[in-house]
Structures are given as C-alpha cells and as structure tokens.
PDB file of C-alpha atoms in Angstrom:
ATOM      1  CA  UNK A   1      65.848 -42.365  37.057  1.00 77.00           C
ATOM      2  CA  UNK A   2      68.333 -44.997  36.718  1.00 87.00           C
ATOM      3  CA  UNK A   3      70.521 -45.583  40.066  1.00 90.00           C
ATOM      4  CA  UNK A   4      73.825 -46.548  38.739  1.00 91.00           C
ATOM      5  CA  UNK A   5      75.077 -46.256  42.357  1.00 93.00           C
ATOM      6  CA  UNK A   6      72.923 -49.236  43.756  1.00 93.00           C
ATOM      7  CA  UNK A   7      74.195 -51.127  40.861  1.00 94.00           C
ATOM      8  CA  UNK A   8      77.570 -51.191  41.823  1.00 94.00           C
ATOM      9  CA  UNK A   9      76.708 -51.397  45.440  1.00 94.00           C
ATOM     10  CA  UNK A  10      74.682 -54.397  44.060  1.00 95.00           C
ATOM     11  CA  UNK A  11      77.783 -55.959  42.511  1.00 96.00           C
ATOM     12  CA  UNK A  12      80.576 -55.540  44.952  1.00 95.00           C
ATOM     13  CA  UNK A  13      78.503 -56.928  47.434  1.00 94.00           C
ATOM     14  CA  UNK A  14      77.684 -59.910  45.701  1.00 94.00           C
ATOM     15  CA  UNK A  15      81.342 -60.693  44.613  1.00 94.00           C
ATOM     16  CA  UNK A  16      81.945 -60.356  48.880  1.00 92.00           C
ATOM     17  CA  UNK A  17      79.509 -62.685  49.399  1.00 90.00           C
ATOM     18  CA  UNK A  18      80.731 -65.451  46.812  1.00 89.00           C
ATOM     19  CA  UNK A  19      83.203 -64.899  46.652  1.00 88.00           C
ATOM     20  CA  UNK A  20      84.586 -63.857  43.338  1.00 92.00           C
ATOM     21  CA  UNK A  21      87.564 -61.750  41.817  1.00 94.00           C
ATOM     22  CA  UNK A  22      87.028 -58.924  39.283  1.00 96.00           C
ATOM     23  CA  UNK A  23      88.630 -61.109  36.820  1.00 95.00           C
ATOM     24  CA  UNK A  24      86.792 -64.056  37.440  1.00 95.00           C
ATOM     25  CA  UNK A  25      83.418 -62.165  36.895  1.00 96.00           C
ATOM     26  CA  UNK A  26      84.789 -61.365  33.846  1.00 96.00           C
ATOM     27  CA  UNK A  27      85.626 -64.216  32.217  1.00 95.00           C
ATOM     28  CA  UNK A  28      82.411 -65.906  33.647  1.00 95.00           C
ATOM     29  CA  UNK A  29      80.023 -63.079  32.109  1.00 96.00           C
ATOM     30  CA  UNK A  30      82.355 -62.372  28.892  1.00 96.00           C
ATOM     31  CA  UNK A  31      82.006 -58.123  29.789  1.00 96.00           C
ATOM     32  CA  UNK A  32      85.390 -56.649  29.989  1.00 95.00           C
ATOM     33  CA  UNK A  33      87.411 -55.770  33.115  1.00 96.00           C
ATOM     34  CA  UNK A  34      87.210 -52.318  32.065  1.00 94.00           C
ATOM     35  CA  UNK A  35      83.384 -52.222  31.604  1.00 94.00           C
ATOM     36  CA  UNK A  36      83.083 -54.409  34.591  1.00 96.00           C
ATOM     37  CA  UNK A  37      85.282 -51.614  36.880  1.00 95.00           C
ATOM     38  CA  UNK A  38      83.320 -48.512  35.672  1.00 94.00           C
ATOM     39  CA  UNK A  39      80.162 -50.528  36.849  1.00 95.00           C
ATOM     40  CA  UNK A  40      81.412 -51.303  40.364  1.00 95.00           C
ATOM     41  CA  UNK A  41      82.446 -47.495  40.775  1.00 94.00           C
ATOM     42  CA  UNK A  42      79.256 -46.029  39.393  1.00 92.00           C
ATOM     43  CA  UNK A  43      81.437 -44.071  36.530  1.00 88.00           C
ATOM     44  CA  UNK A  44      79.707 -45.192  33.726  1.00 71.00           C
ATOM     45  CA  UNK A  45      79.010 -42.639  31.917  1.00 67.00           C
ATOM     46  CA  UNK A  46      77.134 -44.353  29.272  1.00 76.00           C
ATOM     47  CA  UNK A  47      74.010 -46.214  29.451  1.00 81.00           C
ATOM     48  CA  UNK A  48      74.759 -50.514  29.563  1.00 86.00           C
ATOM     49  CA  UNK A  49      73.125 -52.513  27.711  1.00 89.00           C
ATOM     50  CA  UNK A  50      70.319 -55.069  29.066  1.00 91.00           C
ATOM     51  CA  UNK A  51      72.229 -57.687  28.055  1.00 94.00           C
ATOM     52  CA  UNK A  52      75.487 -56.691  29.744  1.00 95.00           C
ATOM     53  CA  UNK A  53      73.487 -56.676  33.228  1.00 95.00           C
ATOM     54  CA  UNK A  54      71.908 -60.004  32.274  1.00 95.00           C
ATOM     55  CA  UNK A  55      75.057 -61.669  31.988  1.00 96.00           C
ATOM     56  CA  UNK A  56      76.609 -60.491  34.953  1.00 96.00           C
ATOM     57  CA  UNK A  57      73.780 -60.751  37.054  1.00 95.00           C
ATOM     58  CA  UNK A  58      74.062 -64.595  35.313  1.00 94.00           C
ATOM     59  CA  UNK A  59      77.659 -64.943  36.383  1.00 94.00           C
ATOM     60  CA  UNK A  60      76.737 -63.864  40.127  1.00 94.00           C
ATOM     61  CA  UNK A  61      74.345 -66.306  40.215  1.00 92.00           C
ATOM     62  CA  UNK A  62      70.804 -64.241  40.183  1.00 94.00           C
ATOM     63  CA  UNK A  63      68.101 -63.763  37.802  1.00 93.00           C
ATOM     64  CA  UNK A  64      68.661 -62.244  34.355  1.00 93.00           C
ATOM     65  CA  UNK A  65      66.717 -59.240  35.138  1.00 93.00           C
ATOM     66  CA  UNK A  66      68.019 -58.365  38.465  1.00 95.00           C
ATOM     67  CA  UNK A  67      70.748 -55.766  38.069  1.00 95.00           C
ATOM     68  CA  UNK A  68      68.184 -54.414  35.608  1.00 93.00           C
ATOM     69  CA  UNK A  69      65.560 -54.252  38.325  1.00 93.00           C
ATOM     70  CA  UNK A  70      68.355 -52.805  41.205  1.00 94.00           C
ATOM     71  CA  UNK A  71      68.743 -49.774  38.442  1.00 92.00           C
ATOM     72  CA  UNK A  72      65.336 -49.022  38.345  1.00 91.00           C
ATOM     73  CA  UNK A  73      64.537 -48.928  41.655  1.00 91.00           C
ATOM     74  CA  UNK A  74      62.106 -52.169  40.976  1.00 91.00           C
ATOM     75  CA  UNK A  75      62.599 -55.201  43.439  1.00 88.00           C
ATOM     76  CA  UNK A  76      64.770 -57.630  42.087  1.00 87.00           C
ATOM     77  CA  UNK A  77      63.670 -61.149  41.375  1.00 83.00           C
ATOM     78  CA  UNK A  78      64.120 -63.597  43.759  1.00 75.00           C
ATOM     79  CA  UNK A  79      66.875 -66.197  43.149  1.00 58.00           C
ATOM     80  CA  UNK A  80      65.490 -68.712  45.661  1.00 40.00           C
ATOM     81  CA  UNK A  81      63.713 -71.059  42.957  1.00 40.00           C
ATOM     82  CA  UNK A  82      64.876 -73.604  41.066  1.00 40.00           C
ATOM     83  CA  UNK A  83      66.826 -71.698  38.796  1.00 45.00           C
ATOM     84  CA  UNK A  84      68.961 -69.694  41.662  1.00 49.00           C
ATOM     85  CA  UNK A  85      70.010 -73.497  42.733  1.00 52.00           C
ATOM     86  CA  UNK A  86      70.637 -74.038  39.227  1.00 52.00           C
ATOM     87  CA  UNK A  87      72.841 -70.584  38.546  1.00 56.00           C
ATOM     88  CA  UNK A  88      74.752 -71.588  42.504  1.00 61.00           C
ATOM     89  CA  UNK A  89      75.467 -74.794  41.569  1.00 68.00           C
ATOM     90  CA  UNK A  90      77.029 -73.689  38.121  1.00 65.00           C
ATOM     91  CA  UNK A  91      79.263 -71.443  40.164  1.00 66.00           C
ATOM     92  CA  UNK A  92      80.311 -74.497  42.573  1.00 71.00           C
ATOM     93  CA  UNK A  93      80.903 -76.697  39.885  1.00 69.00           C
ATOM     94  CA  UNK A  94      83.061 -73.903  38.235  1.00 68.00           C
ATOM     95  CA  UNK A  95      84.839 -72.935  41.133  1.00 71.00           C
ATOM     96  CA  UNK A  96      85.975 -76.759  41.306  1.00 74.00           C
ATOM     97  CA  UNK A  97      87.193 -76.887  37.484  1.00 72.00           C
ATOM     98  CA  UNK A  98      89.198 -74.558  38.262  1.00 73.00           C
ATOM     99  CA  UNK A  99      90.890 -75.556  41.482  1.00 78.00           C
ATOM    100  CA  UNK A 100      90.941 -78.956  39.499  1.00 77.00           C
ATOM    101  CA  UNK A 101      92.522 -77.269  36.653  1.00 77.00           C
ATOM    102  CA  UNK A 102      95.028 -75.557  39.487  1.00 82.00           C
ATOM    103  CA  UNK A 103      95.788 -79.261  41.664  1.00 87.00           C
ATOM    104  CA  UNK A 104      96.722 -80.831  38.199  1.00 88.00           C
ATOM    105  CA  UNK A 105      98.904 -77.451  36.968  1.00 88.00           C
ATOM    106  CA  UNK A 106     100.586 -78.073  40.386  1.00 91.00           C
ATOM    107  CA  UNK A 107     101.074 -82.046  40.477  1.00 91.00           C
ATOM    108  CA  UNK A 108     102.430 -81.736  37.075  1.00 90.00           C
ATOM    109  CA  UNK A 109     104.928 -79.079  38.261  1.00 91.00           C
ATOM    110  CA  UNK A 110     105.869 -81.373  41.842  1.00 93.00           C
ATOM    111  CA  UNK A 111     106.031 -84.411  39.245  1.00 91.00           C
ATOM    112  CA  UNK A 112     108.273 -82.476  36.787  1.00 91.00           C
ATOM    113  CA  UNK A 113     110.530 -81.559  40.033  1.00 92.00           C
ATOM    114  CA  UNK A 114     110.646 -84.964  41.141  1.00 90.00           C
ATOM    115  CA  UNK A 115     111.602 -85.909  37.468  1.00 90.00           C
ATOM    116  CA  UNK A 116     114.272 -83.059  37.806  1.00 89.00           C
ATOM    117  CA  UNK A 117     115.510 -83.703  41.060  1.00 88.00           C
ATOM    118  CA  UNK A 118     115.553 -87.812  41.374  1.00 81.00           C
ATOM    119  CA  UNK A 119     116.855 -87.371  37.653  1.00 67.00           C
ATOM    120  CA  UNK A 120     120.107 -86.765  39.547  1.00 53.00           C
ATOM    121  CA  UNK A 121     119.996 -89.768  41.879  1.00 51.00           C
ATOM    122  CA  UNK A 122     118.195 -92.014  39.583  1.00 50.00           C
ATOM    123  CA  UNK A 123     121.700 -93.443  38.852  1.00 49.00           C
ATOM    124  CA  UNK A 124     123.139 -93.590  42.067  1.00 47.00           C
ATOM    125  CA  UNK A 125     120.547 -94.368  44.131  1.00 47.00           C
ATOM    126  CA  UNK A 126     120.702 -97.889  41.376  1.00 47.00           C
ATOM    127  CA  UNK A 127     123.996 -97.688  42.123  1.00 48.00           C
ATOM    128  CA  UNK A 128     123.412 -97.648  45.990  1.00 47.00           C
ATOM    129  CA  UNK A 129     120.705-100.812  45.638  1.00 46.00           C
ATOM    130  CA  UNK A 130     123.415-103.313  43.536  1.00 46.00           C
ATOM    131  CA  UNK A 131     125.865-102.631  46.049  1.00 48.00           C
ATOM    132  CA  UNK A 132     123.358-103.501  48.416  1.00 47.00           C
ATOM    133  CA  UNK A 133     122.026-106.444  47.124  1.00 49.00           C
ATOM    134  CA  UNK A 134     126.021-107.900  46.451  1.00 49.00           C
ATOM    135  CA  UNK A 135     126.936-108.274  49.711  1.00 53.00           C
ATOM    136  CA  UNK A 136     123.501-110.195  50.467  1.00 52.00           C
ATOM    137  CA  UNK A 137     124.172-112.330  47.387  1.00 50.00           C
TER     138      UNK A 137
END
C-alpha cells in the first residue's frame, strides 16, 4: 500500500533541513506549486508519477528513487556516496547564483540611487570644488 503520508512527511522535512521554500523546490524540480502542495499535505488524490518523485527527490538533493522507496515502505537509498555530494553541492552552488543574482539586483538598484541622488549634487558639489580651488589659486 502506498504511504502518501510518509511522503510528505518525507518532503517537509527535508525542505527544514535545507533549507528550501515551496517555490524554490519548484522551480528546481520543474513540478508545479500546486502538485508540489497536495504532496506535502498527503491530498493527492491521484497516483504521481515516478518521474515526478524522481525529480523532486533530485531537487532535495537524494537519490532518484527515494521518495519512490519512502511510498512503498522500502528503505530509501542512501545519499552518502558520491552522487549525494554531487546532488549537495548542486544545491550550494545554486543557492549562491541566486544570492549572486540578488547582490547584483541590489548593487544595481544602490548604484541607480546614487546615480539619482548625486545626480542632484553632481553640479554643485563641481560647483563647491572651483570655488574651492579659486581661492587656493
């Protein structure tokens, strides 16, 4: 019988542990929100494909086959070899695009400011440095 409630347990533990947002397990496994929801509340009321649970147990870092073996009551591949290294360190080097992606969206908007603001006193603070420099001269 397939246990659609250790599945979800499964899954919202593992996004605690990474930690990862609903929406980010999304985008990383390509299976909807909506599809993603009704698997972390057990309400699926249809049965998921194996390649659905392969590519979010891919996106949480584990084995292909492990949400597949947590619904069947089977124990659930290690992650500990190579590959689980491999699948972590694909989620650390994502996580860092995209704070990358989010320190450049933010320079860019404290450059823009600066652009906005010293637009202002761009021309007096020139003005400010020749009266400066005649008195010297």
């Amino acid at each position: 019988m397939d246990d659609w409630q250790a599945v979800a347990s499964a899954i919202n533990n593992r996004m605690a542990e990474l930690p990862i947002t609903q929406q980010e397990l999304a985008e990383r496994s390509k299976v909807s929100v909506a599809t993603l929801r009704e698997l972390q509340y057990a309400t699926a009321t249809r049965k998921r494909s194996a390649r659905t649970l392969a590519a979010i147990s891919q996106a949480l870092a584990w084995p292909d086959d492990y949400l597949r073996s947590v619904l069947t009551g089977a124990t659930p591949p290690s992650g500990a070899g190579s590959a689980g290294q491999a699948d972590s360190s694909s989620l650390v080097l994502a996580r860092l695009d995209q704070l990358h992606a989010e320190v450049r969206r933010l320079a860019d908007a404290v450059e823009r400011i600066a652009v906005d603001v010293g637009h202002g006193d761009k021309d007096t603070s020139s003005g400010r440095a020749s009266e400066r420099r005649s008195p010297a001269g």
